[in-house]
Amino acid sequence: MPFTLFHYPFGYLASKIDKRLILSALLVGSVMPDIEVPILFLFFTGVVPDHLILHSLIGTLTIGLLLTVAVTKFIYPPLIGFLFKIDIEKLKEACRVTPWMILSCAFGLVLHIGVDYLHHWFNPLFWPWIDPFLLVGPLVSFFATLFATDIHTGFSIANGFTNITLLIVLFWIIRVNKEDRWNRLWLGT
Ligand SMILES: [Zn+2]
């Protein structure tokens, strides 16, 4: 996975492309699937892969969506308000549950698993119908072919490539939002 927070740019850029999308909901959605990773890794290693339910379309658009809506409404405003000294009332207003807020949560979730798909060597996108290990990400295949190596090395290269690219974009986003930075980055104003 790209380091979970490196998913930030996708939510941010989506909110710039369509102004009706809600930044906070996109951001929470774009990190939410990875909460299953430590849980599956710690308690279910050897039983199931560490990316599964929340990285599948069916799981993310049901359980993931419910979690994302709840976290966006109840946790995002006080937490981000406290950490970045942003007006909590403004955050609460931005995090109200509306059709566009729910759509933004769903879009953030799908963006996350879509980005993961590109550079993961197994993908539970269509779990439980299609075996995750049959779905190799296109970047993994590309780098494995380019360097004439196996998919695990292809995955390491694809993962490094994705992380570095996203880190550069993240720095660029932080840099161009000099004025009123935290409001722009977390509230979207
Ligand atoms: Zn992920």
PDB file of C-alpha atoms and ligand atoms in Angstrom:
ATOM      1  CA  MET A   1       0.000   0.000   0.000  1.00  0.00           C
ATOM      2  CA  PRO A   2       1.206   3.490  -0.375  1.00  0.00           C
ATOM      3  CA  PHE A   3       1.728   4.840   3.106  1.00  0.00           C
ATOM      4  CA  THR A   4      -1.912   5.442   4.049  1.00  0.00           C
ATOM      5  CA  LEU A   5      -1.625   9.221   4.372  1.00  0.00           C
ATOM      6  CA  PHE A   6      -0.165   9.410   0.879  1.00  0.00           C
ATOM      7  CA  HIS A   7      -3.709   8.798  -0.337  1.00  0.00           C
ATOM      8  CA  TYR A   8      -4.432  12.409   0.662  1.00  0.00           C
ATOM      9  CA  PRO A   9      -3.670  13.902  -2.804  1.00  0.00           C
ATOM     10  CA  PHE A  10      -6.424  11.911  -4.502  1.00  0.00           C
ATOM     11  CA  GLY A  11      -9.126  13.213  -2.174  1.00  0.00           C
ATOM     12  CA  TYR A  12      -7.748  16.737  -2.373  1.00  0.00           C
ATOM     13  CA  LEU A  13      -7.510  16.745  -6.183  1.00  0.00           C
ATOM     14  CA  ALA A  14     -10.996  15.205  -6.554  1.00  0.00           C
ATOM     15  CA  SER A  15     -12.416  18.075  -4.458  1.00  0.00           C
ATOM     16  CA  LYS A  16     -10.737  20.549  -6.830  1.00  0.00           C
ATOM     17  CA  ILE A  17     -12.076  18.830  -9.933  1.00  0.00           C
ATOM     18  CA  ASP A  18     -15.698  18.734  -8.726  1.00  0.00           C
ATOM     19  CA  LYS A  19     -16.493  21.438  -6.169  1.00  0.00           C
ATOM     20  CA  ARG A  20     -19.663  19.660  -5.070  1.00  0.00           C
ATOM     21  CA  LEU A  21     -17.573  16.891  -3.509  1.00  0.00           C
ATOM     22  CA  ILE A  22     -16.832  17.365   0.185  1.00  0.00           C
ATOM     23  CA  LEU A  23     -13.121  17.404   1.009  1.00  0.00           C
ATOM     24  CA  SER A  24     -13.424  16.026   4.556  1.00  0.00           C
ATOM     25  CA  ALA A  25     -15.536  13.066   3.411  1.00  0.00           C
ATOM     26  CA  LEU A  26     -13.190  12.338   0.496  1.00  0.00           C
ATOM     27  CA  LEU A  27     -10.183  12.391   2.825  1.00  0.00           C
ATOM     28  CA  VAL A  28     -11.697  10.088   5.427  1.00  0.00           C
ATOM     29  CA  GLY A  29     -12.874   7.719   2.677  1.00  0.00           C
ATOM     30  CA  SER A  30      -9.459   7.756   1.040  1.00  0.00           C
ATOM     31  CA  VAL A  31      -7.744   6.402   4.168  1.00  0.00           C
ATOM     32  CA  MET A  32     -10.515   4.279   5.717  1.00  0.00           C
ATOM     33  CA  PRO A  33      -9.866   0.930   3.928  1.00  0.00           C
ATOM     34  CA  ASP A  34      -6.433   0.645   5.552  1.00  0.00           C
ATOM     35  CA  ILE A  35      -7.854   0.381   9.076  1.00  0.00           C
ATOM     36  CA  GLU A  36      -8.411  -3.312   8.368  1.00  0.00           C
ATOM     37  CA  VAL A  37      -4.725  -3.942   7.620  1.00  0.00           C
ATOM     38  CA  PRO A  38      -3.321  -3.987  11.189  1.00  0.00           C
ATOM     39  CA  ILE A  39      -6.381  -5.888  12.456  1.00  0.00           C
ATOM     40  CA  LEU A  40      -6.167  -8.613   9.798  1.00  0.00           C
ATOM     41  CA  PHE A  41      -2.380  -8.731  10.117  1.00  0.00           C
ATOM     42  CA  LEU A  42      -2.366  -9.084  13.908  1.00  0.00           C
ATOM     43  CA  PHE A  43      -5.275 -11.464  14.346  1.00  0.00           C
ATOM     44  CA  PHE A  44      -5.733 -13.312  11.043  1.00  0.00           C
ATOM     45  CA  THR A  45      -2.265 -13.805   9.555  1.00  0.00           C
ATOM     46  CA  GLY A  46      -2.190 -17.093   7.674  1.00  0.00           C
ATOM     47  CA  VAL A  47      -5.986 -17.203   7.622  1.00  0.00           C
ATOM     48  CA  VAL A  48      -6.814 -14.328   5.258  1.00  0.00           C
ATOM     49  CA  PRO A  49      -4.730 -11.658   3.447  1.00  0.00           C
ATOM     50  CA  ASP A  50      -4.205  -8.364   5.307  1.00  0.00           C
ATOM     51  CA  HIS A  51      -6.188  -6.487   2.638  1.00  0.00           C
ATOM     52  CA  LEU A  52      -9.628  -8.000   2.177  1.00  0.00           C
ATOM     53  CA  ILE A  53     -13.079  -6.797   3.180  1.00  0.00           C
ATOM     54  CA  LEU A  54     -12.576  -3.029   3.108  1.00  0.00           C
ATOM     55  CA  HIS A  55     -10.478  -3.362  -0.046  1.00  0.00           C
ATOM     56  CA  SER A  56     -13.353  -5.069  -1.876  1.00  0.00           C
ATOM     57  CA  LEU A  57     -16.048  -3.039  -3.619  1.00  0.00           C
ATOM     58  CA  ILE A  58     -18.835  -4.812  -1.734  1.00  0.00           C
ATOM     59  CA  GLY A  59     -17.177  -4.411   1.675  1.00  0.00           C
ATOM     60  CA  THR A  60     -16.031  -0.860   1.198  1.00  0.00           C
ATOM     61  CA  LEU A  61     -19.385   0.393  -0.111  1.00  0.00           C
ATOM     62  CA  THR A  62     -21.235  -1.147   2.842  1.00  0.00           C
ATOM     63  CA  ILE A  63     -19.186  -1.442   6.057  1.00  0.00           C
ATOM     64  CA  GLY A  64     -16.556   1.023   4.801  1.00  0.00           C
ATOM     65  CA  LEU A  65     -19.184   3.573   3.848  1.00  0.00           C
ATOM     66  CA  LEU A  66     -20.963   3.378   7.200  1.00  0.00           C
ATOM     67  CA  LEU A  67     -17.662   3.779   9.052  1.00  0.00           C
ATOM     68  CA  THR A  68     -16.584   6.660   6.825  1.00  0.00           C
ATOM     69  CA  VAL A  69     -19.841   8.592   7.244  1.00  0.00           C
ATOM     70  CA  ALA A  70     -19.673   8.115  11.037  1.00  0.00           C
ATOM     71  CA  VAL A  71     -15.994   9.114  11.315  1.00  0.00           C
ATOM     72  CA  THR A  72     -16.489  12.139   9.031  1.00  0.00           C
ATOM     73  CA  LYS A  73     -19.460  13.364  11.049  1.00  0.00           C
ATOM     74  CA  PHE A  74     -18.369  12.578  14.587  1.00  0.00           C
ATOM     75  CA  ILE A  75     -14.569  12.335  14.708  1.00  0.00           C
ATOM     76  CA  TYR A  76     -13.191  14.533  11.916  1.00  0.00           C
ATOM     77  CA  PRO A  77     -14.481  17.919  13.197  1.00  0.00           C
ATOM     78  CA  PRO A  78     -13.211  17.680  16.802  1.00  0.00           C
ATOM     79  CA  LEU A  79      -9.969  15.905  15.887  1.00  0.00           C
ATOM     80  CA  ILE A  80      -8.932  18.115  12.955  1.00  0.00           C
ATOM     81  CA  GLY A  81     -10.200  21.224  14.786  1.00  0.00           C
ATOM     82  CA  PHE A  82      -8.014  20.360  17.769  1.00  0.00           C
ATOM     83  CA  LEU A  83      -4.903  19.341  15.808  1.00  0.00           C
ATOM     84  CA  PHE A  84      -4.898  22.220  13.319  1.00  0.00           C
ATOM     85  CA  LYS A  85      -6.681  24.946  15.265  1.00  0.00           C
ATOM     86  CA  ILE A  86      -9.563  25.135  12.796  1.00  0.00           C
ATOM     87  CA  ASP A  87     -13.008  26.429  13.791  1.00  0.00           C
ATOM     88  CA  ILE A  88     -14.933  23.305  14.857  1.00  0.00           C
ATOM     89  CA  GLU A  89     -18.289  24.825  13.909  1.00  0.00           C
ATOM     90  CA  LYS A  90     -17.078  25.329  10.340  1.00  0.00           C
ATOM     91  CA  LEU A  91     -15.818  21.748  10.273  1.00  0.00           C
ATOM     92  CA  LYS A  92     -19.128  20.431  11.616  1.00  0.00           C
ATOM     93  CA  GLU A  93     -20.972  22.399   8.951  1.00  0.00           C
ATOM     94  CA  ALA A  94     -18.725  20.914   6.244  1.00  0.00           C
ATOM     95  CA  CYS A  95     -19.227  17.405   7.654  1.00  0.00           C
ATOM     96  CA  ARG A  96     -23.026  17.413   7.757  1.00  0.00           C
ATOM     97  CA  VAL A  97     -24.589  14.240   6.395  1.00  0.00           C
ATOM     98  CA  THR A  98     -25.994  15.130   2.969  1.00  0.00           C
ATOM     99  CA  PRO A  99     -26.281  13.151  -0.288  1.00  0.00           C
ATOM    100  CA  TRP A 100     -23.058  14.810  -1.547  1.00  0.00           C
ATOM    101  CA  MET A 101     -21.286  14.042   1.700  1.00  0.00           C
ATOM    102  CA  ILE A 102     -22.241  10.348   1.420  1.00  0.00           C
ATOM    103  CA  LEU A 103     -21.267  10.331  -2.248  1.00  0.00           C
ATOM    104  CA  SER A 104     -17.917  11.913  -1.350  1.00  0.00           C
ATOM    105  CA  CYS A 105     -17.307   9.240   1.305  1.00  0.00           C
ATOM    106  CA  ALA A 106     -18.047   6.526  -1.274  1.00  0.00           C
ATOM    107  CA  PHE A 107     -15.861   8.194  -3.880  1.00  0.00           C
ATOM    108  CA  GLY A 108     -12.951   8.487  -1.438  1.00  0.00           C
ATOM    109  CA  LEU A 109     -13.241   4.779  -0.618  1.00  0.00           C
ATOM    110  CA  VAL A 110     -13.355   3.704  -4.259  1.00  0.00           C
ATOM    111  CA  LEU A 111     -10.414   5.990  -5.047  1.00  0.00           C
ATOM    112  CA  HIS A 112      -8.405   4.261  -2.329  1.00  0.00           C
ATOM    113  CA  ILE A 113      -9.014   0.722  -3.518  1.00  0.00           C
ATOM    114  CA  GLY A 114      -8.593   1.830  -7.141  1.00  0.00           C
ATOM    115  CA  VAL A 115      -5.163   3.301  -6.392  1.00  0.00           C
ATOM    116  CA  ASP A 116      -4.188   0.229  -4.374  1.00  0.00           C
ATOM    117  CA  TYR A 117      -5.230  -1.970  -7.304  1.00  0.00           C
ATOM    118  CA  LEU A 118      -2.705  -0.274  -9.603  1.00  0.00           C
ATOM    119  CA  HIS A 119       0.336  -1.321  -7.608  1.00  0.00           C
ATOM    120  CA  HIS A 120      -0.681  -4.303  -5.456  1.00  0.00           C
ATOM    121  CA  TRP A 121       0.222  -7.850  -6.357  1.00  0.00           C
ATOM    122  CA  PHE A 122      -3.117  -9.152  -5.110  1.00  0.00           C
ATOM    123  CA  ASN A 123      -6.418  -7.297  -5.111  1.00  0.00           C
ATOM    124  CA  PRO A 124      -9.655  -8.237  -3.364  1.00  0.00           C
ATOM    125  CA  LEU A 125     -11.633  -5.736  -5.499  1.00  0.00           C
ATOM    126  CA  PHE A 126     -14.202  -8.352  -6.476  1.00  0.00           C
ATOM    127  CA  TRP A 127     -13.906 -10.516  -3.362  1.00  0.00           C
ATOM    128  CA  PRO A 128     -15.642 -12.851  -2.532  1.00  0.00           C
ATOM    129  CA  TRP A 129     -16.360 -13.693  -6.194  1.00  0.00           C
ATOM    130  CA  ILE A 130     -12.897 -13.390  -7.695  1.00  0.00           C
ATOM    131  CA  ASP A 131      -9.781 -14.710  -5.928  1.00  0.00           C
ATOM    132  CA  PRO A 132      -7.698 -11.635  -4.924  1.00  0.00           C
ATOM    133  CA  PHE A 133      -4.505 -13.431  -5.982  1.00  0.00           C
ATOM    134  CA  LEU A 134      -5.732 -13.645  -9.582  1.00  0.00           C
ATOM    135  CA  LEU A 135      -5.841  -9.854  -9.855  1.00  0.00           C
ATOM    136  CA  VAL A 136      -2.310  -8.460 -10.198  1.00  0.00           C
ATOM    137  CA  GLY A 137      -2.045  -4.659 -10.426  1.00  0.00           C
ATOM    138  CA  PRO A 138      -0.988  -3.259 -13.820  1.00  0.00           C
ATOM    139  CA  LEU A 139       2.011  -1.376 -12.366  1.00  0.00           C
ATOM    140  CA  VAL A 140       3.244  -4.602 -10.755  1.00  0.00           C
ATOM    141  CA  SER A 141       3.023  -6.470 -14.074  1.00  0.00           C
ATOM    142  CA  PHE A 142       4.650  -3.530 -15.854  1.00  0.00           C
ATOM    143  CA  PHE A 143       7.688  -3.329 -13.552  1.00  0.00           C
ATOM    144  CA  ALA A 144       7.997  -7.126 -13.304  1.00  0.00           C
ATOM    145  CA  THR A 145       8.107  -7.315 -17.117  1.00  0.00           C
ATOM    146  CA  LEU A 146      10.389  -4.282 -17.468  1.00  0.00           C
ATOM    147  CA  PHE A 147      12.988  -5.693 -15.065  1.00  0.00           C
ATOM    148  CA  ALA A 148      12.340  -9.344 -16.018  1.00  0.00           C
ATOM    149  CA  THR A 149      11.621 -10.270 -12.423  1.00  0.00           C
ATOM    150  CA  ASP A 150       8.874 -11.906 -10.333  1.00  0.00           C
ATOM    151  CA  ILE A 151       5.688 -10.153  -9.187  1.00  0.00           C
ATOM    152  CA  HIS A 152       6.943  -9.704  -5.606  1.00  0.00           C
ATOM    153  CA  THR A 153       9.913  -7.659  -6.784  1.00  0.00           C
ATOM    154  CA  GLY A 154       7.598  -5.975  -9.303  1.00  0.00           C
ATOM    155  CA  PHE A 155       5.342  -5.082  -6.382  1.00  0.00           C
ATOM    156  CA  SER A 156       8.239  -3.607  -4.362  1.00  0.00           C
ATOM    157  CA  ILE A 157       9.259  -1.417  -7.294  1.00  0.00           C
ATOM    158  CA  ALA A 158       5.650  -0.400  -8.045  1.00  0.00           C
ATOM    159  CA  ASN A 159       5.081   0.379  -4.366  1.00  0.00           C
ATOM    160  CA  GLY A 160       8.240   2.499  -4.144  1.00  0.00           C
ATOM    161  CA  PHE A 161       7.373   4.281  -7.377  1.00  0.00           C
ATOM    162  CA  THR A 162       3.822   5.044  -6.175  1.00  0.00           C
ATOM    163  CA  ASN A 163       4.938   6.234  -2.735  1.00  0.00           C
ATOM    164  CA  ILE A 164       7.600   8.559  -4.119  1.00  0.00           C
ATOM    165  CA  THR A 165       5.211  10.005  -6.720  1.00  0.00           C
ATOM    166  CA  LEU A 166       2.526  10.623  -4.111  1.00  0.00           C
ATOM    167  CA  LEU A 167       5.006  12.136  -1.675  1.00  0.00           C
ATOM    168  CA  ILE A 168       6.080  14.641  -4.338  1.00  0.00           C
ATOM    169  CA  VAL A 169       2.438  15.531  -5.086  1.00  0.00           C
ATOM    170  CA  LEU A 170       1.725  15.861  -1.357  1.00  0.00           C
ATOM    171  CA  PHE A 171       4.609  18.316  -0.894  1.00  0.00           C
ATOM    172  CA  TRP A 172       3.435  20.247  -3.923  1.00  0.00           C
ATOM    173  CA  ILE A 173      -0.104  20.527  -2.464  1.00  0.00           C
ATOM    174  CA  ILE A 174       1.264  21.710   0.896  1.00  0.00           C
ATOM    175  CA  ARG A 175       3.548  24.218  -0.847  1.00  0.00           C
ATOM    176  CA  VAL A 176       0.916  25.808  -3.091  1.00  0.00           C
ATOM    177  CA  ASN A 177      -1.433  26.283  -0.133  1.00  0.00           C
ATOM    178  CA  LYS A 178       0.755  28.720   1.775  1.00  0.00           C
ATOM    179  CA  GLU A 179      -1.964  31.133   2.745  1.00  0.00           C
ATOM    180  CA  ASP A 180      -4.526  29.918   5.259  1.00  0.00           C
ATOM    181  CA  ARG A 181      -2.950  26.491   4.789  1.00  0.00           C
ATOM    182  CA  TRP A 182      -4.774  24.305   7.299  1.00  0.00           C
ATOM    183  CA  ASN A 183      -8.239  25.603   6.421  1.00  0.00           C
ATOM    184  CA  ARG A 184      -7.561  24.923   2.771  1.00  0.00           C
ATOM    185  CA  LEU A 185      -6.071  21.484   3.354  1.00  0.00           C
ATOM    186  CA  TRP A 186      -8.661  20.162   5.818  1.00  0.00           C
ATOM    187  CA  LEU A 187     -11.772  22.268   5.332  1.00  0.00           C
ATOM    188  CA  GLY A 188     -11.415  22.949   1.630  1.00  0.00           C
ATOM    189  CA  THR A 189     -12.030  26.707   1.756  1.00  0.00           C
TER     190      THR A 189
HETATM  191 ZN    ZN B   1      -5.166   0.226   1.091  1.00  0.00          ZN
END
